[in-house]
Short mmCIF file of C-alpha atoms and ligand atoms in Angstrom, two decimals:
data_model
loop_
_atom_site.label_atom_id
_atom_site.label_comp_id
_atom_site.label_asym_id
_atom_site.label_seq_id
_atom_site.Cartn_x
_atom_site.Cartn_y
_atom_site.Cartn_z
CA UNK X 15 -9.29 -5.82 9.00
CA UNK X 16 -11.23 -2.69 9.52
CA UNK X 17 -13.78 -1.61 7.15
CA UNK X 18 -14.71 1.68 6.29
CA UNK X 19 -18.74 0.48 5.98
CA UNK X 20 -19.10 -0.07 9.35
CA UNK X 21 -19.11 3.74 9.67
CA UNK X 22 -22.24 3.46 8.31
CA UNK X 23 -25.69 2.11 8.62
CA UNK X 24 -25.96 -0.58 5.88
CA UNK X 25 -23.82 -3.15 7.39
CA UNK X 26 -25.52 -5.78 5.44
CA UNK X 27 -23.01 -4.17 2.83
CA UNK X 28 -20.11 -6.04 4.37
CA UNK X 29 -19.81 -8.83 3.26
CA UNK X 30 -16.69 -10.72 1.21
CA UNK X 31 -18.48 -12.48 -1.19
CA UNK X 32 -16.15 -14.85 -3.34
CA UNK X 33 -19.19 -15.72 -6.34
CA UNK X 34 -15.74 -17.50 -8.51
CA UNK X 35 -15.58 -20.51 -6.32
CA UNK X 36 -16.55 -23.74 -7.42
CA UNK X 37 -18.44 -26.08 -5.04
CA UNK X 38 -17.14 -28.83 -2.38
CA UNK X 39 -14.61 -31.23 -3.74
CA UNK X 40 -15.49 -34.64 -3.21
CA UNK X 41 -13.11 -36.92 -1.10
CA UNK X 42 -10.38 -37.44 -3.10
CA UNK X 43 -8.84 -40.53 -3.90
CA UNK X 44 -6.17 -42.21 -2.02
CA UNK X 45 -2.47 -40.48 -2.58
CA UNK X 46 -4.62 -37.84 -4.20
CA UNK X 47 -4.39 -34.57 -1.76
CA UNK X 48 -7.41 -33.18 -1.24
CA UNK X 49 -8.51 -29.96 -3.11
CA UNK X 50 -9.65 -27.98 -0.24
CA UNK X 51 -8.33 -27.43 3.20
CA UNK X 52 -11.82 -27.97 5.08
CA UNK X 53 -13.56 -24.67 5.58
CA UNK X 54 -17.01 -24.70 5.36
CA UNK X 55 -17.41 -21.38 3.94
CA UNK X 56 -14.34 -21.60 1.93
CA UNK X 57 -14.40 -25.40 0.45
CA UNK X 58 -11.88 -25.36 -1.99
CA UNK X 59 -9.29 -22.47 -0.28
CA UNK X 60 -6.25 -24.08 0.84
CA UNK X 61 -5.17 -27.93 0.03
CA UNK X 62 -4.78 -31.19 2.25
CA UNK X 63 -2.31 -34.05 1.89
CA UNK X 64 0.80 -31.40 3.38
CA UNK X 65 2.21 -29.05 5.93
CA UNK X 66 3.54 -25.79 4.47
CA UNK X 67 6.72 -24.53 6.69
CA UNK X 68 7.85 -21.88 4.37
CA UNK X 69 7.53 -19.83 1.44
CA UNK X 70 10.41 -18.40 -0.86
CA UNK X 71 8.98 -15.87 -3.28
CA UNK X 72 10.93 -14.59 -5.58
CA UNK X 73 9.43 -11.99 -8.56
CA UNK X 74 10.13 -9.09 -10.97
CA UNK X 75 7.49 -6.68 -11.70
CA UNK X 76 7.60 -3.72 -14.22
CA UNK X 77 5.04 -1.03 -13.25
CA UNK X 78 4.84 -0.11 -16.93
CA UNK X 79 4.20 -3.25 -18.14
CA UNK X 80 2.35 -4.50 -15.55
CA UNK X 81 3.96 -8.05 -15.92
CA UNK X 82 4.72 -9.85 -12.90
CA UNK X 83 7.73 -12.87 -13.46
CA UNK X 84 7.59 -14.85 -10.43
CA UNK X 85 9.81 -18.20 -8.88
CA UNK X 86 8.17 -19.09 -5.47
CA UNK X 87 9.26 -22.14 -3.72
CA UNK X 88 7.30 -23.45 -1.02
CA UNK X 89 8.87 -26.52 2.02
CA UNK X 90 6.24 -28.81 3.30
CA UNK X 91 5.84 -32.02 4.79
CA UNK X 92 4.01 -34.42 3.23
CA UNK X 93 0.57 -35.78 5.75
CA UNK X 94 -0.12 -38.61 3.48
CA UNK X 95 1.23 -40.71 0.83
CA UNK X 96 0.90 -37.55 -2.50
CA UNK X 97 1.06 -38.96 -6.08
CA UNK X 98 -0.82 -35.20 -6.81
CA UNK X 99 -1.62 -32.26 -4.92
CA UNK X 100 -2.46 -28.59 -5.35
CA UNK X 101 -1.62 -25.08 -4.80
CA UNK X 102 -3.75 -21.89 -4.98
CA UNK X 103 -2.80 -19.56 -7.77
CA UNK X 104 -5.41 -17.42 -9.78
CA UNK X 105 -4.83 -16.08 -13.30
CA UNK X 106 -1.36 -16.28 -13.61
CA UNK X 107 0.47 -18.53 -16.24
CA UNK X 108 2.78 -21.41 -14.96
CA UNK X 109 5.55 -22.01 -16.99
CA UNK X 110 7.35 -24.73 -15.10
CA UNK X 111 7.08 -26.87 -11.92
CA UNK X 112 9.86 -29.04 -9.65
CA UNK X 113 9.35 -30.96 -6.86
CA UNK X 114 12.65 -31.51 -5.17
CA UNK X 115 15.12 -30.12 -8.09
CA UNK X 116 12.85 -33.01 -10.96
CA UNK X 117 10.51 -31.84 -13.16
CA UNK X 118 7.06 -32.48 -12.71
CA UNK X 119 3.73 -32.55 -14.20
CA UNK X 120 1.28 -30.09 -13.71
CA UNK X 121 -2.12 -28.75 -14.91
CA UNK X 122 -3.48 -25.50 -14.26
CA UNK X 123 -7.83 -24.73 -13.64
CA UNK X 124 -9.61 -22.18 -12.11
CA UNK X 125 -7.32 -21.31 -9.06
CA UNK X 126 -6.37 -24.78 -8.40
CA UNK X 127 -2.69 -25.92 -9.79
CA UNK X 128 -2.44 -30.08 -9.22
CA UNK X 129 1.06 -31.27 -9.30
CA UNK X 130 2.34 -34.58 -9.79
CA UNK X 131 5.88 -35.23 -8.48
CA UNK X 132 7.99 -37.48 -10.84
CA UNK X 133 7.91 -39.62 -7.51
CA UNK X 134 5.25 -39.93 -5.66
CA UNK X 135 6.27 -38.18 -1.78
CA UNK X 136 6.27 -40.60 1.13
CA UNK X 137 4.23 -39.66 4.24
CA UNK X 138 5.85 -37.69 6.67
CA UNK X 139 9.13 -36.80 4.21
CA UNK X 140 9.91 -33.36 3.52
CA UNK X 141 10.04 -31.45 0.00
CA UNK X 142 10.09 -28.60 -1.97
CA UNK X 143 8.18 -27.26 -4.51
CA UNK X 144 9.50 -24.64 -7.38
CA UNK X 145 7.04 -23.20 -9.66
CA UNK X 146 8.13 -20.57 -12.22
CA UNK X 147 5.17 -18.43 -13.27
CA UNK X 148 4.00 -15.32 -14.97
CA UNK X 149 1.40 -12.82 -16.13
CA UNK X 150 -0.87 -9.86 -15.41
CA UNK X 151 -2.07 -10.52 -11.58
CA UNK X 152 -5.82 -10.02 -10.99
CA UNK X 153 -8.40 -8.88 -8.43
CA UNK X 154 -11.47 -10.65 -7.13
CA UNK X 155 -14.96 -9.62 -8.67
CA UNK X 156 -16.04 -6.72 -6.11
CA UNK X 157 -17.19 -7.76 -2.95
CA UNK X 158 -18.69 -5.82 -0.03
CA UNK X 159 -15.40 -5.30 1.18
CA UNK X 160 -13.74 -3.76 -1.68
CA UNK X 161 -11.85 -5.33 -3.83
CA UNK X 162 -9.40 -7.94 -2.91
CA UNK X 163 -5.73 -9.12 -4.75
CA UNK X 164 -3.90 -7.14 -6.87
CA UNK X 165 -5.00 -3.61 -6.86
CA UNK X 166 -3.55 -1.12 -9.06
CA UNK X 167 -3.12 2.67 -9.27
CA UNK X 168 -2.69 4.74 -12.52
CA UNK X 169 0.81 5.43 -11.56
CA UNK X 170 1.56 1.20 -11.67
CA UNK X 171 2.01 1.02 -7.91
CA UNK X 172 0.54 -2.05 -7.08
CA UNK X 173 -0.70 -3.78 -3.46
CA UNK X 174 -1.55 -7.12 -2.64
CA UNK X 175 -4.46 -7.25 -0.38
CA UNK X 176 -7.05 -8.86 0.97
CA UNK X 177 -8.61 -11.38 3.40
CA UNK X 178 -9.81 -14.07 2.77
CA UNK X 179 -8.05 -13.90 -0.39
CA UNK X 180 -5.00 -12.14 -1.49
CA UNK X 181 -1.50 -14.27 -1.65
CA UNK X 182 -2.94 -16.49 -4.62
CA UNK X 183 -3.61 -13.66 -7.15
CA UNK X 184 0.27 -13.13 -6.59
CA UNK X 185 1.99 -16.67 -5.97
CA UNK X 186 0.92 -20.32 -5.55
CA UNK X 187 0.30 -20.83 -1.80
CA UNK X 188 -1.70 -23.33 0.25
CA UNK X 189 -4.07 -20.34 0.67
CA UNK X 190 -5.87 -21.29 3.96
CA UNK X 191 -5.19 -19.77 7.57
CA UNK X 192 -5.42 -23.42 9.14
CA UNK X 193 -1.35 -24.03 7.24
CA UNK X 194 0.44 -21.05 8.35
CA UNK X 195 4.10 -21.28 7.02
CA UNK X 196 7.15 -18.36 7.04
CA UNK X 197 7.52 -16.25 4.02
CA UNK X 198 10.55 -14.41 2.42
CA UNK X 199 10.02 -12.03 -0.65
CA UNK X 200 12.84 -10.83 -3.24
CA UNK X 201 11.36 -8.11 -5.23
CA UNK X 202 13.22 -6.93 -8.05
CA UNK X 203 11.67 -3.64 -9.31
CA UNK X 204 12.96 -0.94 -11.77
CA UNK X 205 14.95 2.23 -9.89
CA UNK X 206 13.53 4.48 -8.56
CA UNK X 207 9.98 2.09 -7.33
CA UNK X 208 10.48 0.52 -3.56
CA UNK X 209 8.82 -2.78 -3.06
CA UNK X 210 7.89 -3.26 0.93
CA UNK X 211 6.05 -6.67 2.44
CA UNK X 212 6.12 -8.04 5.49
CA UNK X 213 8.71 -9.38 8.42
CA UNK X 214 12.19 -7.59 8.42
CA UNK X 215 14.11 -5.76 6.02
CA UNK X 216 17.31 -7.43 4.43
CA UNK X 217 19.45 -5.78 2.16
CA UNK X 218 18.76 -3.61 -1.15
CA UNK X 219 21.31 -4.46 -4.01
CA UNK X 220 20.79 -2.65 -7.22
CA UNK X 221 22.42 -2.92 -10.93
CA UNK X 222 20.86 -3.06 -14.44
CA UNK X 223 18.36 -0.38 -13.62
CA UNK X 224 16.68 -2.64 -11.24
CA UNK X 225 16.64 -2.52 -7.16
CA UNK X 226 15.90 -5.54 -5.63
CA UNK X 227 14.03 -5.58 -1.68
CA UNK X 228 14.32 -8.51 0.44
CA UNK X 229 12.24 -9.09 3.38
CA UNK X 230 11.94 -11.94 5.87
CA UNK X 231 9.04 -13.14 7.91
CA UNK X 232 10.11 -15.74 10.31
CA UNK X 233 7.16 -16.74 12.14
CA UNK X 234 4.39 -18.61 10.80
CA UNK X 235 1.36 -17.23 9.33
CA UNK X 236 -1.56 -17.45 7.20
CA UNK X 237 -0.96 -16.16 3.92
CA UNK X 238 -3.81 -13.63 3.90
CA UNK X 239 -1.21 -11.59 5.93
CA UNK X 240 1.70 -11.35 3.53
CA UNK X 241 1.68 -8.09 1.10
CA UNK X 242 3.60 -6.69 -1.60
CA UNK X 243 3.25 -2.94 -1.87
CA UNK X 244 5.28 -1.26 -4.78
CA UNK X 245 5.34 2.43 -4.93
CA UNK X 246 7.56 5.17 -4.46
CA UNK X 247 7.41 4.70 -1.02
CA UNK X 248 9.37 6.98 1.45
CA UNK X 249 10.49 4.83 4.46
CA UNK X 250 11.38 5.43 7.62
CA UNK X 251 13.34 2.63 10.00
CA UNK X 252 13.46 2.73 13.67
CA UNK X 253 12.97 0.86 16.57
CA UNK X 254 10.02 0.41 19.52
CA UNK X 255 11.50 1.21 23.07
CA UNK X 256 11.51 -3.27 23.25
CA UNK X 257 14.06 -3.13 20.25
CA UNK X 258 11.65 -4.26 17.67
CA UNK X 259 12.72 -3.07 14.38
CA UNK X 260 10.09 -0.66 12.93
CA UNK X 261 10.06 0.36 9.08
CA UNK X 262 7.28 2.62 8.45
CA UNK X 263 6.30 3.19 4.53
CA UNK X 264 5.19 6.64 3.00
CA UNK X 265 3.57 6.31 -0.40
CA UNK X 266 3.26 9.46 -2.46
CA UNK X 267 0.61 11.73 -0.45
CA UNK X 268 0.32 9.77 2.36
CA UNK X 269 3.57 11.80 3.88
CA UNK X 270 1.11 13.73 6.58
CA UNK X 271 0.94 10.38 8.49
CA UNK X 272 4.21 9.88 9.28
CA UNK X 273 3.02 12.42 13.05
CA UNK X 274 0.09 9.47 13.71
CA UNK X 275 3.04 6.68 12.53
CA UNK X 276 5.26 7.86 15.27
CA UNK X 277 2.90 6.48 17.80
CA UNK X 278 3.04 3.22 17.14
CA UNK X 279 5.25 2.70 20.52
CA UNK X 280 2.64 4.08 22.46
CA UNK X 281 0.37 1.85 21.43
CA UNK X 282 2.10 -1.02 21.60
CA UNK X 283 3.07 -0.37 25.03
CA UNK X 284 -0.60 -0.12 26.07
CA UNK X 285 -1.54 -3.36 24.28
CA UNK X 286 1.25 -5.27 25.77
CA UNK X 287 0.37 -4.08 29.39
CA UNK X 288 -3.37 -5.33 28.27
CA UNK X 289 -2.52 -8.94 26.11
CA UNK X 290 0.54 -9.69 27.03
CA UNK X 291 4.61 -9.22 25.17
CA UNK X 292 4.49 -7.93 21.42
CA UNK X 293 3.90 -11.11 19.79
CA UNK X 294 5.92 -10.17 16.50
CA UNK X 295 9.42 -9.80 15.58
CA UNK X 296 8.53 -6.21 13.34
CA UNK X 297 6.75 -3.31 13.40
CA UNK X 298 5.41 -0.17 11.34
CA UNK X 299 3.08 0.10 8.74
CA UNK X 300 2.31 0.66 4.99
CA UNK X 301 0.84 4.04 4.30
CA UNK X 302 -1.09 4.16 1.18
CA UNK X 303 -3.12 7.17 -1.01
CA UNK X 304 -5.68 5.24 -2.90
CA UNK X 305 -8.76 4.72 -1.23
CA UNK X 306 -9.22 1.13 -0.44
CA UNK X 307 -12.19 0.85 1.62
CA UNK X 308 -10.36 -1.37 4.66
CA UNK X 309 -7.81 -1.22 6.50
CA UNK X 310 -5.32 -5.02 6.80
CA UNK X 311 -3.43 -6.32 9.82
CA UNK X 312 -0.96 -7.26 7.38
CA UNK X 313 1.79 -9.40 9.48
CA UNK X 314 3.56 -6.94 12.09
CA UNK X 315 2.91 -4.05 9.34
CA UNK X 316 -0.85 -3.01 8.85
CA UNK X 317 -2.34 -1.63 5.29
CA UNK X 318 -3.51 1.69 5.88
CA UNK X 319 -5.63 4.07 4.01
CA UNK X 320 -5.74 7.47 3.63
CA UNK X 321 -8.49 7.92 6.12
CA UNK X 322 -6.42 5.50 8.91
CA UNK X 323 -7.06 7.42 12.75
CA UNK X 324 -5.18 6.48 15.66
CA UNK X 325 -7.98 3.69 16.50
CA UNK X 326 -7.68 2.29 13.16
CA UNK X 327 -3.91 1.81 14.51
CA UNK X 328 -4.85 0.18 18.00
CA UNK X 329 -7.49 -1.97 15.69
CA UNK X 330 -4.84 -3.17 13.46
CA UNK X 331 -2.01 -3.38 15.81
CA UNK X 332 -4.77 -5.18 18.45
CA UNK X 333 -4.67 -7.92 15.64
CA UNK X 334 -1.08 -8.59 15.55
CA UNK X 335 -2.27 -10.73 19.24
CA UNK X 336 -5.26 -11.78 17.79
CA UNK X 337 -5.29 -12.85 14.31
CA UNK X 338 -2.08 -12.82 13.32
CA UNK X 339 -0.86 -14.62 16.73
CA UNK X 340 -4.01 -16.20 17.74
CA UNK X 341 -4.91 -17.67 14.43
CA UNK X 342 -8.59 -18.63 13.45
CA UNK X 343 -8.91 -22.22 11.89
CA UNK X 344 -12.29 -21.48 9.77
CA UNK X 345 -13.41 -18.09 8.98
CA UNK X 346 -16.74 -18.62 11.03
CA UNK X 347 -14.24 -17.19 14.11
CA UNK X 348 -13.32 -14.85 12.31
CA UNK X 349 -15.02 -13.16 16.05
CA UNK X 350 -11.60 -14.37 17.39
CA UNK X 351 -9.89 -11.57 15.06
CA UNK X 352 -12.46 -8.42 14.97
CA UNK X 353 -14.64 -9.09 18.43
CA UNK X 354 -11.31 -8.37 20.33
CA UNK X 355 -9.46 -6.30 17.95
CA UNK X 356 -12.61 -3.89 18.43
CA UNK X 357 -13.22 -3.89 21.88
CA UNK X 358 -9.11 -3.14 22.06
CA UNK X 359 -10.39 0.26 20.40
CA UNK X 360 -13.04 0.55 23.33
CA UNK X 361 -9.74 -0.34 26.09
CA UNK X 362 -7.67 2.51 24.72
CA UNK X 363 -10.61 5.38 24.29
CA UNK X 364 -11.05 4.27 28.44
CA UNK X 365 -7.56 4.50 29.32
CA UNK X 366 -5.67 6.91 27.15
CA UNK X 367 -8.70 8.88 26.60
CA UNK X 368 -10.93 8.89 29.26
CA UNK X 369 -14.52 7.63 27.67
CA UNK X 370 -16.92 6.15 30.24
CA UNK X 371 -17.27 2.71 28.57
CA UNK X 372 -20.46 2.48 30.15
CA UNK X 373 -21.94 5.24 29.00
CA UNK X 374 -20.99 4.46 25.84
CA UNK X 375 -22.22 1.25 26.01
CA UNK X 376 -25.87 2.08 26.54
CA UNK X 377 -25.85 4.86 24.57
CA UNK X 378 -24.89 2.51 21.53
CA UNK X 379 -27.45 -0.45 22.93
CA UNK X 380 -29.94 2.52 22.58
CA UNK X 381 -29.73 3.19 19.25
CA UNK X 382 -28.42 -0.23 17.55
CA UNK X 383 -31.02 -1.48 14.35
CA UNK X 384 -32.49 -4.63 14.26
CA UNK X 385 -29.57 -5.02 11.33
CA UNK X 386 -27.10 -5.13 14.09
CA UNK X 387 -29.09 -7.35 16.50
CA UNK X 388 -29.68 -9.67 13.64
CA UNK X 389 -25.65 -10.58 12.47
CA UNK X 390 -24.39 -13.49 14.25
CA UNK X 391 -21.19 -13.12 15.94
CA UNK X 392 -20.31 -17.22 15.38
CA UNK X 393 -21.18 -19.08 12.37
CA UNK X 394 -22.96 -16.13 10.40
CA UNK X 395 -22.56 -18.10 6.86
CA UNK X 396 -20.36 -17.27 3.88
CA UNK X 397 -20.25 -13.78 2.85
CA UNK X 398 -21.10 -12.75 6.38
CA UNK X 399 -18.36 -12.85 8.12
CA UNK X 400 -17.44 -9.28 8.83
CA UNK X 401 -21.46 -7.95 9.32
CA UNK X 402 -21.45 -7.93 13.21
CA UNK X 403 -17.93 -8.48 14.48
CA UNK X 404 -17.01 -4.88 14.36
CA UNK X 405 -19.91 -3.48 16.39
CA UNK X 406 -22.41 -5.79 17.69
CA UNK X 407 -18.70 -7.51 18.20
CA UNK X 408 -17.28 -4.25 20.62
CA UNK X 409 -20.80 -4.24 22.59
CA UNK X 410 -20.94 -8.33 23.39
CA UNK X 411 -17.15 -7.71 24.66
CA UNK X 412 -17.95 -4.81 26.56
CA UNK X 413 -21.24 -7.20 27.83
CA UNK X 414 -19.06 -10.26 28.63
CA UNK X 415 -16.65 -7.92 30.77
CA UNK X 416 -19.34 -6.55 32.75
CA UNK X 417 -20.56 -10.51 33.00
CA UNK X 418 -17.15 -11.71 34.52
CA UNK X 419 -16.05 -8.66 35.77
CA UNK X 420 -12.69 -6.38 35.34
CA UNK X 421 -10.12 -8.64 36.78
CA UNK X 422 -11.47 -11.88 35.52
CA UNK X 423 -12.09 -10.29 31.80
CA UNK X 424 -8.14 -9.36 31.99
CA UNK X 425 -7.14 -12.52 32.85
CA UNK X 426 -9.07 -14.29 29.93
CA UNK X 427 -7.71 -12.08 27.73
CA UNK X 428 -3.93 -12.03 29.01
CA UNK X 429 -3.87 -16.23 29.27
CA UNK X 430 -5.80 -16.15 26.10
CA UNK X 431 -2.99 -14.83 24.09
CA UNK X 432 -0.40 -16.61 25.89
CA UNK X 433 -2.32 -20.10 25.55
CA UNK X 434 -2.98 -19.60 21.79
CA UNK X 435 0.34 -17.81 21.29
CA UNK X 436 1.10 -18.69 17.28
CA UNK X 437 -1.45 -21.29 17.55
CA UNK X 438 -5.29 -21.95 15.66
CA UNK X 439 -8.11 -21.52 17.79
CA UNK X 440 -11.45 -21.71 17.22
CA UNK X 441 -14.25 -19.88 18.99
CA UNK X 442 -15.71 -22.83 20.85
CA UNK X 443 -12.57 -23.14 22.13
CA UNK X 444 -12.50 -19.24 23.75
CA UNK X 445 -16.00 -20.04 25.29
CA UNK X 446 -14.70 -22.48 27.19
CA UNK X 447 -11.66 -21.03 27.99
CA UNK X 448 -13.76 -17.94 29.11
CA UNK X 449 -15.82 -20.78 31.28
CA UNK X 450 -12.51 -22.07 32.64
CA UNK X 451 -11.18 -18.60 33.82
CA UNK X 452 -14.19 -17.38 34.93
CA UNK X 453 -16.03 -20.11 36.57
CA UNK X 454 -19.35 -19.54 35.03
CA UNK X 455 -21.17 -21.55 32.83
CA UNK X 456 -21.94 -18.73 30.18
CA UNK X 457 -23.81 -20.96 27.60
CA UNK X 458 -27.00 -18.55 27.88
CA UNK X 459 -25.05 -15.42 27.65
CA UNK X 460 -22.69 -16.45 24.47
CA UNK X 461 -26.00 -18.00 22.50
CA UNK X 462 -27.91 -14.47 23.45
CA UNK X 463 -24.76 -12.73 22.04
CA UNK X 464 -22.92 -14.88 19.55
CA UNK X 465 -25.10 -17.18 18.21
CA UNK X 466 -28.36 -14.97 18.23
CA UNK X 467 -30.16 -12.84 15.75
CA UNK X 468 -32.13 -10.84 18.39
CA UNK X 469 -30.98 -8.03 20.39
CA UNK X 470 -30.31 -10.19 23.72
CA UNK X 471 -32.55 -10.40 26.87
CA UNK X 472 -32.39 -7.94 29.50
CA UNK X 473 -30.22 -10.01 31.92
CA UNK X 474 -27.51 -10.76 28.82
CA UNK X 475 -28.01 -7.12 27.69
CA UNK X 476 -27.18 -5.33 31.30
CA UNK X 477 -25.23 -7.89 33.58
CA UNK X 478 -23.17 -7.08 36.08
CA UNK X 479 -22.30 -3.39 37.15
CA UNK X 480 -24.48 -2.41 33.94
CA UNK X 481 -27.57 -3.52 35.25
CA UNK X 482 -27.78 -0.54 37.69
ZN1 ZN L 520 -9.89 -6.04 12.07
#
């Protein structure tokens, strides 16, 4: 993600506050699965007692209407013994649930559908889930960041956005990044509307006034980084010099990108040579006119806005290693994501265009508010997840690099991405790992820069080559 309102100076603005969710669930019960999936900021996102492996959504939306028909079956594995367990889906109205082809029972409160299988599911056996379900989709109460879920325009295009929240205002999903799963969309939508998501394109099919869009994600992923975007979209399909498919989508005013769009090779050509092979099986991006305040690393095609830049790009793309590869296992990493997916905007200003990284460095120590100094970088607390990671996040990378040095910093990053490739991490986990590659025990430097609320001594603040 990249937010607009770090451009300016009240970063205590950005925040993603979710004020609808009800507290901690209590342990639940045995062959009961539990209600949350174990974030501490996030109790109740996500569900325990199985292993989501893929997602099938299948849904008809009417831009006039605004009515949203959905059938979205999800394959897990069961951890436990499950007489009941849940799924995340807000708003919507289910009209019917099966769990492996028999009906089942279900009840439906707050964002929290419990289902209990005719049978109950035998640890470690595999089943599906089909839930039939309906409505007007909604949007979280503004937060710092914007609004999150479904967001609308006048016109009834519609996108499906957000982080930490977004696939559950749309279909029922284990909504937690610690069970990433596949995802395939069918989108039937009347002619004339284009609906594009993530993963690769399959084939369009049309009849009845309606076109339907299929698109396939094959590698697992947290949901936050599936989309629907329905507009009148003009697309463009090609390929990156490695052969990745790219499918680049225009909505209506957003047609003077398509110049910036065509150098998404470029960049990931210099991010490769920096983290390592593309990590994804697609490219492109979505293209949008309404002014959402962020931009999303949605899964191997980012959300722009109108106001996207060619940084915004090597941001976004920056996360398709680390966030969308990399995965974070509690949003109190969330560092893992937007530390490194900033500094990779600080790597391509030094190489493609020339900016002394130093210089810039100081310039920014110089002038950085207390605000800045005072947003943790690791376990900043609910709501503050994105205050410090995009700034005060660039200048501790840009720190640590001078710390270890060029080489070493490379090499962290590079095995990094290769170690965690599709994997959860955590951030205690890339201290050490920066430890291991280095040699140094850094515990002084990452509490001074992480884990601090003060602008960090002198000897954290300059090391290395900056302390001249
Ligand atoms: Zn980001």
């Amino acid at each position: 993600m990249w937010l607009v309102c770090c451009l300016i100076s009240t970063l205590v603005a950005c925040t993603a506050q979710d004020p609808q969710q009800p507290p901690a669930t209590a342990k639940p019960a045995p062959g009961v699965g539990a209600a949350g999936a174990g974030d501490p900021y996030y109790p109740t996102d996500g569900n325990g007692g199985y292993d989501a492996t893929s997602y099938r959504v299948e849904v008809r939306y009417n831009p006039q209407t605004r009515r949203l028909a959905g059938t979205s079956t999800m394959t897990a594995e069961a951890t436990q013994t499950l007489q009941r367990f849940n799924l995340d889906l807000r708003t919507l109205t289910v009209g019917e649930v099966e769990v492996d082809a028999q009906p089942a029972r279900f009840g439906h409160r707050g964002s929290e559908l419990t289902i209990t299988p005719a049978k109950p599911l035998a640890k470690g056996s595999t089943f599906t889930v089909r839930v039939r379900y309906g409505g007007q989709p909604s949007r979280e109460a503004k937060s710092g960041v914007g609004q999150l879920g479904w967001l609308t325009k006048r016109s009834g295009a519609v996108y499906a956005l957000g982080e930490p929240h977004s696939a559950s205002f749309w279909y029922p999903v284990n909504e937690t990044p610690r069970d990433p799963a596949s995802f395939e969309l069918i989108a039937h939508v009347p002619e004339g509307w284009t609906a594009v998501s993530i993963g690769r394109r399959g084939k369009t099919s049309s009849g009845d006034g309606w076109t339907t869009f299929r698109w396939k994600e094959s590698t697992a992923i947290p949901s936050y980084l599936t989309t629907l975007a329905i507009d009148k979209f003009d697309i463009r399909q090609s390929k990156l010099s490695s052969g990745v498919p790219v499918v680049d989508a225009f909505a209506p005013g957003a047609e003077d990108k398509k110049a910036l769009a065509s150098r998404l090779d470029e960049v990931v050509r210099f991010l490769s040579s920096r983290f390592g092979s593309y990590p994804q099986k697609s490219a492109g991006g979505i293209y949008l006119d309404v002014d959402i305040p962020f931009a999303l690393e949605t899964n191997g095609r980012p959300t722009y806005a109108p106001w996207v830049s060619l940084s915004v790009i090597v941001h976004e793309y920056a996360h398709q290693w680390f966030g969308n590869s990399v995965l974070l296992t509690s949003w109190s990493d969330i560092c893992l994501n937007e530390c490194l997916a900033s500094y990779a905007e600080w790597l391509w200003a030094e190489a493609e265009e020339g900016a002394d990284l130093d210089t810039r460095y100081q310039a920014e120590v110089e002038i950085a508010s207390a605000d800045l100094w005072s947003s943790k970088l690791y376990d900043m607390g609910r709501g503050h997840e994105f205050d410090g990671v995009y700034d005060k996040g660039a200048l501790a990378m840009h720190a640590l690099r001078a710390e270890v040095g060029d080489k070493t910093f490379d090499k962290i990053l590079t095995e990094w991405a290769a170690k965690k490739r599709h994997r959860n991490a955590t951030w205690p986990e890339f201290e050490r790992h920066v430890e291991r590659v280095s040699g140094k025990d850094l515990d002084g430097f990452f509490d001074a820069w992480f884990r601090g609320t003060e602008k960090p001594a002198e000897r954290y603040l300059y090391p290395g080559r900056l302390s001249k």
